[in-house]
Structure formats: structure tokens, C-alpha cells
Short mmCIF file of C-alpha atoms in Angstrom, two decimals:
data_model
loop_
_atom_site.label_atom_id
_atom_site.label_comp_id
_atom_site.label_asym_id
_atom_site.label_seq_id
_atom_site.Cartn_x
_atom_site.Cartn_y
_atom_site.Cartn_z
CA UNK C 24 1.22 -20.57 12.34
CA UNK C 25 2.58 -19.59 8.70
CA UNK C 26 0.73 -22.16 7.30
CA UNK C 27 -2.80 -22.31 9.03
CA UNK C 28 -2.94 -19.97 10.93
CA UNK C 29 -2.63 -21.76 14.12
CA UNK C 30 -0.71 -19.99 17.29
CA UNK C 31 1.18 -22.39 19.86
CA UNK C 32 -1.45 -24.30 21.94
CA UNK C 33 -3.77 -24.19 19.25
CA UNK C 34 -4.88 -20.92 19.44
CA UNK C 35 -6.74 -19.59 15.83
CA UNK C 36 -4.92 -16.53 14.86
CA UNK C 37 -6.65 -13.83 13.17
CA UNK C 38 -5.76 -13.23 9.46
CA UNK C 39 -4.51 -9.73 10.21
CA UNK C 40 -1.46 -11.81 10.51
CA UNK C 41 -1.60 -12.91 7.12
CA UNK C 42 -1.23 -16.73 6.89
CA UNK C 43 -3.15 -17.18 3.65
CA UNK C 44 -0.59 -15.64 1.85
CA UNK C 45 2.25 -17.09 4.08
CA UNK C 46 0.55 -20.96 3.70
CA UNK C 47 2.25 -20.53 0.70
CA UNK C 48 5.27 -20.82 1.87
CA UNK C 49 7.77 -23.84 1.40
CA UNK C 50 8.91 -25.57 4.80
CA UNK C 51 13.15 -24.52 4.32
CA UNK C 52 11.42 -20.85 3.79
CA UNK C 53 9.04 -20.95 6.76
CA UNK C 54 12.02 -22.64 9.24
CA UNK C 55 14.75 -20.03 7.59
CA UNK C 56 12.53 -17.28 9.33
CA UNK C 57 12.15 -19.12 12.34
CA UNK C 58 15.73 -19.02 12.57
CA UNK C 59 16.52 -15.39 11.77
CA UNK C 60 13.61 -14.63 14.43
CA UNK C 61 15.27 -16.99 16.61
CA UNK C 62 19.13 -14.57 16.69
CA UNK C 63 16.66 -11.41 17.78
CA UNK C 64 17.04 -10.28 21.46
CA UNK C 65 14.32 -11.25 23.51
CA UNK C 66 11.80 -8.87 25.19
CA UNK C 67 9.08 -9.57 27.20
CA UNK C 68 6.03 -7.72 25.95
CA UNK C 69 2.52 -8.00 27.60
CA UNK C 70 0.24 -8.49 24.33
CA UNK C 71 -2.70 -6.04 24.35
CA UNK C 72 -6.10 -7.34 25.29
CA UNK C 73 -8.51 -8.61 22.75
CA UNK C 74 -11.43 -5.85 22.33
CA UNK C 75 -13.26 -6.92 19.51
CA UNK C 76 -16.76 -7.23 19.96
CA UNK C 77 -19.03 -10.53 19.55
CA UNK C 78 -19.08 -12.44 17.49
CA UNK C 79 -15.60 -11.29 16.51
CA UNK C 80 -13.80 -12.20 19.94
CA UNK C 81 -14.90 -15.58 19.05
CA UNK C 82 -11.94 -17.30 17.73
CA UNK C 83 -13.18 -21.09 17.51
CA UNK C 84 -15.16 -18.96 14.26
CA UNK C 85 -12.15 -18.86 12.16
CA UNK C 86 -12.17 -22.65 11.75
CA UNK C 87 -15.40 -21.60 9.38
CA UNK C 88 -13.80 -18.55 7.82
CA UNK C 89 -10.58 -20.42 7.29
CA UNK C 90 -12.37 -23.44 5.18
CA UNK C 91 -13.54 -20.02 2.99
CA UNK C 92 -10.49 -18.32 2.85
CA UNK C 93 -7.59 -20.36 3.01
CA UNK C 94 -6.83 -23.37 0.96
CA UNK C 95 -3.90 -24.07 3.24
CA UNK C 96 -1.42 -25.18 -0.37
CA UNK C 97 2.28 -24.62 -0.54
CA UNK C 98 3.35 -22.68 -3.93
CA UNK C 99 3.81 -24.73 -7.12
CA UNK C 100 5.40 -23.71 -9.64
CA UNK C 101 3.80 -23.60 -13.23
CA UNK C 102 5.81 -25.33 -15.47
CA UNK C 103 5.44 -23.42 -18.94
CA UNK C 104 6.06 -20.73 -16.99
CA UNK C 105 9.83 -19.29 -17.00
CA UNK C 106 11.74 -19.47 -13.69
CA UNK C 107 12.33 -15.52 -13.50
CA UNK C 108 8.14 -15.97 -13.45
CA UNK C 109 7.49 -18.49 -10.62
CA UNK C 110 10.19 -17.00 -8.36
CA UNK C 111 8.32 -13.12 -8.95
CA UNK C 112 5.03 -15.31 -8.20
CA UNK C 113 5.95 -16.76 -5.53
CA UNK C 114 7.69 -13.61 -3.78
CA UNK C 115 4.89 -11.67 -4.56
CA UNK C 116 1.80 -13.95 -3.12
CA UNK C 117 3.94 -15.90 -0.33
CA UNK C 118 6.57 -14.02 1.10
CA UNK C 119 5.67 -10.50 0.06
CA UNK C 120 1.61 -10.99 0.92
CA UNK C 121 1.16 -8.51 -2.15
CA UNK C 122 -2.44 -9.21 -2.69
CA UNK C 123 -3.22 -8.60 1.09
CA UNK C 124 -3.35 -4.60 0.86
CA UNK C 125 -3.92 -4.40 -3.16
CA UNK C 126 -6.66 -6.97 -3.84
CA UNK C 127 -10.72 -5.95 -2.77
CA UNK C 128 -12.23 -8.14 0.11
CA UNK C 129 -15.56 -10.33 -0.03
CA UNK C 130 -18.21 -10.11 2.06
CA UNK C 131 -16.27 -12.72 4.48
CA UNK C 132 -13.00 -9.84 4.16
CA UNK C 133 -11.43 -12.95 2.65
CA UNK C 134 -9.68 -11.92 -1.45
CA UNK C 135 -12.17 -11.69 -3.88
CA UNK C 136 -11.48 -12.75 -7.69
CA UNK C 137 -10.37 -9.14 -8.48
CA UNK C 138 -6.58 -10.08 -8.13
CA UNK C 139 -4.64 -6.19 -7.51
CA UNK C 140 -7.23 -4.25 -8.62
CA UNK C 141 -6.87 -1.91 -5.75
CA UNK C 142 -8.62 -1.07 -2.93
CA UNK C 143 -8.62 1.14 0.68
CA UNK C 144 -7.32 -0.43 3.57
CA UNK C 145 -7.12 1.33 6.66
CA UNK C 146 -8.10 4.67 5.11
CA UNK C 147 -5.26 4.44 2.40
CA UNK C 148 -5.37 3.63 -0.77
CA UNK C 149 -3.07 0.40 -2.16
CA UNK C 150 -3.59 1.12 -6.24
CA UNK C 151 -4.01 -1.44 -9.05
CA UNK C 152 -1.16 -3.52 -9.89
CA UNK C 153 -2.49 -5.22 -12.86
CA UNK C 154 -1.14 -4.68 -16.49
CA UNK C 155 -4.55 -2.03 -17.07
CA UNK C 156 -3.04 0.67 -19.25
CA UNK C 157 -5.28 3.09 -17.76
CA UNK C 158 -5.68 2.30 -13.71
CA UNK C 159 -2.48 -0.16 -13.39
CA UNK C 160 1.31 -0.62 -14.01
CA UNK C 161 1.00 -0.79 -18.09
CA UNK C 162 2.09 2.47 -18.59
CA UNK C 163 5.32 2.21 -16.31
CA UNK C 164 8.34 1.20 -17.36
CA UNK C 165 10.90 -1.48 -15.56
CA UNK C 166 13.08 1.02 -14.68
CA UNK C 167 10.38 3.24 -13.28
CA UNK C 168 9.00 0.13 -11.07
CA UNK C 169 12.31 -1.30 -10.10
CA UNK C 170 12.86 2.09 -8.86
CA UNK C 171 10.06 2.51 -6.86
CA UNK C 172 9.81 -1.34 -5.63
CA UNK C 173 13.84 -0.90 -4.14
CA UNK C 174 13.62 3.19 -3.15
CA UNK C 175 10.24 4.36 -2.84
CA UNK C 176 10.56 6.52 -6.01
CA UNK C 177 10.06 6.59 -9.60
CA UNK C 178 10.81 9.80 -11.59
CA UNK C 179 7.32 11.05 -13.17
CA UNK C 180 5.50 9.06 -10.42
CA UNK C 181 6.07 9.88 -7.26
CA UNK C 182 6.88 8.52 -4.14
CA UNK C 183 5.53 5.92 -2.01
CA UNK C 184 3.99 6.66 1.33
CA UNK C 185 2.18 5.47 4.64
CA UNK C 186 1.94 1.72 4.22
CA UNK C 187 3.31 1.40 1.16
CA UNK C 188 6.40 3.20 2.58
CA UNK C 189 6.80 0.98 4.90
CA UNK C 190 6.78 -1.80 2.53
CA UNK C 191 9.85 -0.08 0.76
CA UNK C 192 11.61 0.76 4.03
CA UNK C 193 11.54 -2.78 5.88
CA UNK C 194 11.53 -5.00 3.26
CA UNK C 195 11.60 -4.57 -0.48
CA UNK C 196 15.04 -1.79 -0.32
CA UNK C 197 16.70 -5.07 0.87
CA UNK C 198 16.27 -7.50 -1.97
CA UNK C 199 18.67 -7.91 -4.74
CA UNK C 200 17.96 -6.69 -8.35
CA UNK C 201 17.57 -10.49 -9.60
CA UNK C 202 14.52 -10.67 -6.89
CA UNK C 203 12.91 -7.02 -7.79
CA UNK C 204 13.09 -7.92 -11.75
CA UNK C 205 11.25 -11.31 -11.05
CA UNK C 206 8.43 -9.23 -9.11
CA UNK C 207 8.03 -7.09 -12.35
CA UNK C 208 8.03 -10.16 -14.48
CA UNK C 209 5.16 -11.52 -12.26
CA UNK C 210 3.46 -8.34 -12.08
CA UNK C 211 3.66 -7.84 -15.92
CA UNK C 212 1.15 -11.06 -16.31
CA UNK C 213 -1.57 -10.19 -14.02
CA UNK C 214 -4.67 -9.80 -16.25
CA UNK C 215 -5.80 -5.97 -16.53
CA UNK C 216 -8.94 -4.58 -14.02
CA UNK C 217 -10.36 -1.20 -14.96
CA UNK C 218 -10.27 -0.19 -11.23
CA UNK C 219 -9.09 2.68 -9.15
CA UNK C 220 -7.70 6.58 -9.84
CA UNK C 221 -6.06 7.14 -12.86
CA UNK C 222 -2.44 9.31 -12.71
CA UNK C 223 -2.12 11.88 -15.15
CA UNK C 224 1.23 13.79 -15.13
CA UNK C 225 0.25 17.85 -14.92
CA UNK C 226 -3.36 17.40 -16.87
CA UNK C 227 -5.16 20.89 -17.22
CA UNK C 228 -7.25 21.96 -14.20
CA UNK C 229 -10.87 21.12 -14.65
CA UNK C 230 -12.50 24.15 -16.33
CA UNK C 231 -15.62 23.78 -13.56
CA UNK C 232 -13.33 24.46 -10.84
CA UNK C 233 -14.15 27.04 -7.68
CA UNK C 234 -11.81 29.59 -8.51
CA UNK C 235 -12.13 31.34 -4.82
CA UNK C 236 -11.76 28.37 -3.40
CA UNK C 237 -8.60 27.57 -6.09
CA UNK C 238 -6.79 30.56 -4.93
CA UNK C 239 -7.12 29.77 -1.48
CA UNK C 240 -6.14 26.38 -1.48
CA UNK C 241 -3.03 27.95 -4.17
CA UNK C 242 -2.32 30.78 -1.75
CA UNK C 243 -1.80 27.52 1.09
CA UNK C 244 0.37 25.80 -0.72
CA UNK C 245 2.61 27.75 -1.68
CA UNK C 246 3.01 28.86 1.86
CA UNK C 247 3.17 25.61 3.55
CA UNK C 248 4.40 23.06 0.88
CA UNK C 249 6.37 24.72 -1.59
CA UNK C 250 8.83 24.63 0.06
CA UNK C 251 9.69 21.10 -0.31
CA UNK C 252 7.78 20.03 -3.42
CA UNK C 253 7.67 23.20 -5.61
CA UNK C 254 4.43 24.92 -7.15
CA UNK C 255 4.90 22.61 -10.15
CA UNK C 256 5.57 19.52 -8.19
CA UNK C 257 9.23 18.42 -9.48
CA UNK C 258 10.58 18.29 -5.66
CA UNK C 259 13.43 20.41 -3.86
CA UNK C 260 16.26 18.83 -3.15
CA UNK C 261 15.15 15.24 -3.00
CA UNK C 262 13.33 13.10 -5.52
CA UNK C 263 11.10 11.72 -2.81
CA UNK C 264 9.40 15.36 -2.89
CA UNK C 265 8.36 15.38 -6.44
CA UNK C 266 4.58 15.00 -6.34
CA UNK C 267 3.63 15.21 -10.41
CA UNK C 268 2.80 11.76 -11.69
CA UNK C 269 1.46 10.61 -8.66
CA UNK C 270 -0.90 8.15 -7.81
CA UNK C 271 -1.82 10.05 -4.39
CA UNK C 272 -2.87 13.55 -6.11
CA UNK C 273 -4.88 12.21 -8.58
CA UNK C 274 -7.08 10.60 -6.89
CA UNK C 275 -10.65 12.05 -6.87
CA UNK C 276 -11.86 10.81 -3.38
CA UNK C 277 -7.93 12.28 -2.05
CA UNK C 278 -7.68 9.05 -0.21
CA UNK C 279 -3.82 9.39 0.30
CA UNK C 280 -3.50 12.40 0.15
CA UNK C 281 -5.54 12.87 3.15
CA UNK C 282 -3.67 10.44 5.31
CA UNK C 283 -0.57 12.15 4.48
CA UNK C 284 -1.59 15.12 5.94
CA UNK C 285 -3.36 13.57 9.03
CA UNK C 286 -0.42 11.54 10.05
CA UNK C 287 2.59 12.31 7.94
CA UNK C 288 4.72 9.81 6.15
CA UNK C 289 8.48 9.03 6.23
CA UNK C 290 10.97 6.52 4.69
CA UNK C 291 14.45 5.33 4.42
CA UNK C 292 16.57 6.57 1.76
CA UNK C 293 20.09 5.99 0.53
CA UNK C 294 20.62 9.56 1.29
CA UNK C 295 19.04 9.33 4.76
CA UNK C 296 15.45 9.57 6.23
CA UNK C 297 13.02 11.97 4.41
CA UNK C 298 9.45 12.84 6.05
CA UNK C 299 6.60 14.67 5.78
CA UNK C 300 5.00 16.00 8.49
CA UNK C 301 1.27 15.97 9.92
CA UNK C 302 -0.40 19.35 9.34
CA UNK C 303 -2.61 19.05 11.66
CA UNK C 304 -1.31 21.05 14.29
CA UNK C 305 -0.29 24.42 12.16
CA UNK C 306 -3.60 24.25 10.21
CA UNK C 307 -7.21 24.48 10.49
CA UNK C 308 -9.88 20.99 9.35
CA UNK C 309 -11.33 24.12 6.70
CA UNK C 310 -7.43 25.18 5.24
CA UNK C 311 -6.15 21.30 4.99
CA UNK C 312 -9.46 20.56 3.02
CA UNK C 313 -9.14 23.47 0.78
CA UNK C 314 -5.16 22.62 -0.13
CA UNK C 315 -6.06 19.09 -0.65
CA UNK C 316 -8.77 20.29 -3.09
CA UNK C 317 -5.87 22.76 -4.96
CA UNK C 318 -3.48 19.78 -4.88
CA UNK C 319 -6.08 17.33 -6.79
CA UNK C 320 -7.00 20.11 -9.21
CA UNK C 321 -3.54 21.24 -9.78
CA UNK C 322 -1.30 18.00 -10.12
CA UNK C 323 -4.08 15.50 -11.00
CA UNK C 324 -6.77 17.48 -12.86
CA UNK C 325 -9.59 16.11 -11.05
CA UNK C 326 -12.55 17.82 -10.00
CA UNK C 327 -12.95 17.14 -6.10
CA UNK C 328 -14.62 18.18 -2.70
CA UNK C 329 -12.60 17.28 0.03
CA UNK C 330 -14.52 18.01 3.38
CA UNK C 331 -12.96 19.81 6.24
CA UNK C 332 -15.23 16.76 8.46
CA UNK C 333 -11.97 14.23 6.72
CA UNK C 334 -9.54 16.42 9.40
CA UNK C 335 -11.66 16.72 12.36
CA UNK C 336 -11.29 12.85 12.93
#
């Protein structure tokens, strides 16, 4: 199953489940999570029904798409590489399936060559992770991206939400410091892509903005969201609420930003569970398009034109 994707009686999972990262994997790895798995308390759970469409439904296909897409190797380490290196390598592409949510897809949805250059997945937005100055991690310090790899934040950047979040909550939090400095090592070497949003902390609002439809989108903010995160972004109470720096409100196309307010985001803290809640329900498709547009402008100096259509989903 980790390996080639392969379900018991020979069943050909789909690569939602993501074995071509996981084929990576060494055996005493891949049996050391069968035998966590195995302490969990069983349940019996009917699985939902497969509703994919032809030719999708047909799984005897993915013997094709596999010979494409997965190469079915176990990690080897590269020997004038340093150790701290191979072990962020291989936690990054085996065990933490990095390149699954940040790398673009082919034609096939198998990785293209673009290694972490970022890309949308599921509506959200996973950003560049290579060592681009402009798009990517360059700028960012170790301690900034230790802190947001084990707790979600890093001061001046923001905090991590939706998938990401999730990312932070059930698995990264967990590992030790040793484990989170060999990730940064790794991601350190990936060679720069000029891909994706670039964060700006506080730019100047773009001087062709719509300055009726600034004030509005102001006006709703600071009514509904000031609260928490402040008029200049730097977060009430908790870090997690600090919103300058981020990747999320500076993107032009509001990717994130978007999500966040269609379905909320939460995570685990050291100081508890913090959230943010959908807006849907207390605001109108036309008000949640106009504060999206403020929030861009204000925090990100971008010049954008979110559509109320993006809420009415």
C-alpha cells in the first residue's frame, strides 16, 4: 500500500492517498506505522461509495498512470550530502509528502519538474517553498520557519491556515527541534522558482484603488475583524491573529483568504485552540467580497477584484 499503491486483495488505490511520496519510505518506517495503527481502537466504518465518473471509476487505469507517476524507489541518501540534509530530505518527500500540496501537477495530475513552486489545491493556495528571494522561503529566517513549521506562526508572517493548519496541528507540532531544523536544512537547497504571490509586510495601498469601494470594505473590517486582528494587523491577544506579513493577504487572486472566510480555519496551540470563524452566515456574497478586496489592498498592497460570485458557492 505505502509503497505501490496497492490495497489488500490487490485493489489499485488512488493517489489521493499519497503513495508516491510514501514509496519512499524504508521498510522499519513503513512497519513502525503499521504498528502504531495497529494500538488504535477499532471501528467499523462503512467506506463511502466510489462516484467518480468514467473513465475515472476505472481503477485497473492506475497500473498506466502509476508507470508515469511513480518510480516505486525507497529513499537514498546522497552521500556528499550532510546527514542533517538527507534526514530533512527524506522527512520532507517520504514521510511528510511535502511536495504533494506545494508542487504544480502535469497533465496526468502526477508532480511536474517545478519542485515547491506552489500551486492551488482544493481552492487553497500551498505557496513556494523554494529558496526564491522574492516568491519563496529566502527571505525568512530559521527562527521564523522553525516557528511556523512547530506552531503555525511566525512573527511578521502570519499564521498558517486550512490545510496547512492542519499540517501544523496533526503532525509537524509533534516533532522534535533536531527533526524541524533538518526540514529547514532541506528546504534551504531547493533551487529557486519565480512562482506564486509575493508577501510584502504593510506595502502602500495601490494609488489606483476604488476609494468607495475602500471605505466600505474599511468600514467592514473594522466592524467584524478588528476585533481580533487589529486595523493594522499585529493581532489581539494571540499571535495567531496577526495578519501583516502574510502570505494569505497578499495574494492578488485572494485564494486563501477566500477560503478562510467560506469555511473558517482553526488550530492547536500551546495556549489552547484558536479559530476563525466562517462569515458566511452574518454577511452578505457583496460585503465578504468587498472586505476581502480592503484586506488585499490594505495588508498586501495589491490591486484586486474579488467577486461576490467567490461566496455564493
Amino acid at each position: 500500500m505505502l509503497h505501490e499503491g496497492v490495497g489488500k486483495g490487490g485493489k489499485h488505490l488512488y493517489p489521493v492517498m499519497p503513495y508516491t511520496a510514501y514509496t519512499l519510505l524504508n521498510d522499519k518506517d513503513a512497519l513502525a506505522i503499521k504498528s502504531y495503527l495497529f494500538t488504535l481502537t477499532p471501528r467499523k466504518i462503512k467506506a463511502p461509495e466510489n462516484k467518480l465518473s468514467f473513465p475515472f471509476n476505472q481503477r485497473w487505469s492506475l497500473v498506466f498512470w502509476n508507470w508515469l507517476n511513480n518510480e516505486n524507489k525507497r529513499f537514498v541518501p546522497i552521500a556528499d550530502k550532510s546527514a542533517e540534509w538527507n534526514r530533512g530530505a527524506y522527512l520532507t518527500e517520504a514521510l511528510g509528502h511535502c511536495s504533494q500540496c506545494h508542487t504544480p501537477r502535469t497533465i496526468t495530475y502526477g508532480l511536474s519538474k517545478k519542485a515547491y513552486a506552489g500551486t492551488v489545491q482544493m481552492g487553497w493556495y500551498a505557496y513556494n517553498l523554494t529558496s526564491d528571494r522574492q516568491h519563496g522561503l529566502a527571505k525568512w529566517s530559521d527562527a521564523q520557519l522553525k516557528s511556523y513549521l512547530s506552531t503555525g506562526y511566525a512573527k511578521g508572517k502570519g499564521p498558517a491556515s486550512g490545510p496547512m493548519a492542519e499540517a501544523v496541528e496533526h503532525g509537524l507540532r509533534f516533532m522534535t527541534p533536531e527533526d524541524i531544523g533538518a526540514i529547514i536544512t532541506y528546504l534551504r537547497s531547493i533551487p529557486p522558482q519565480a512562482s506564486g504571490p509575493i508577501a510584502q509586510v504593510m506595502p502602500a495601498p495601490p494609488s489606483e484603488i476604488n476609494t468607495e469601494q475602500h471605505a466600505r470594505g474599511q468600514k467592514l473590517f473594522a466592524q467584524a475583524c478588528s476585533g481580533c486582528h487589529l486595523m493594522e494587523g499585529q493581532g489581539r491577544q494571540s499571535d495567531w491573529a496577526a495578519l501583516a506579513g502574510a502570505h494569505s493577504v497578499s495574494d492578488p487572486e485572494a485564494h486563501n483568504l477566500i477560503q478562510v472566510l467560506l469555511s473558517g480555519s482553526s488550530l492547536i496551540t500551546e495556549h489552547g485552540k484558536v479559530s476563525m470563524p466562517s462569515f458566511t452566515g452574518a454577511y452578505t456574497p457583496d460585503e465578504l467580497a468587498a472586505v476581502s478586496n480592503y484586506v488585499i489592498a490594505h495588508f498586501g498592497g495589491k490591486l484586486t477584484d474579488v467577486s461576490s460570485a467567490e461566496f455564493k458557492r
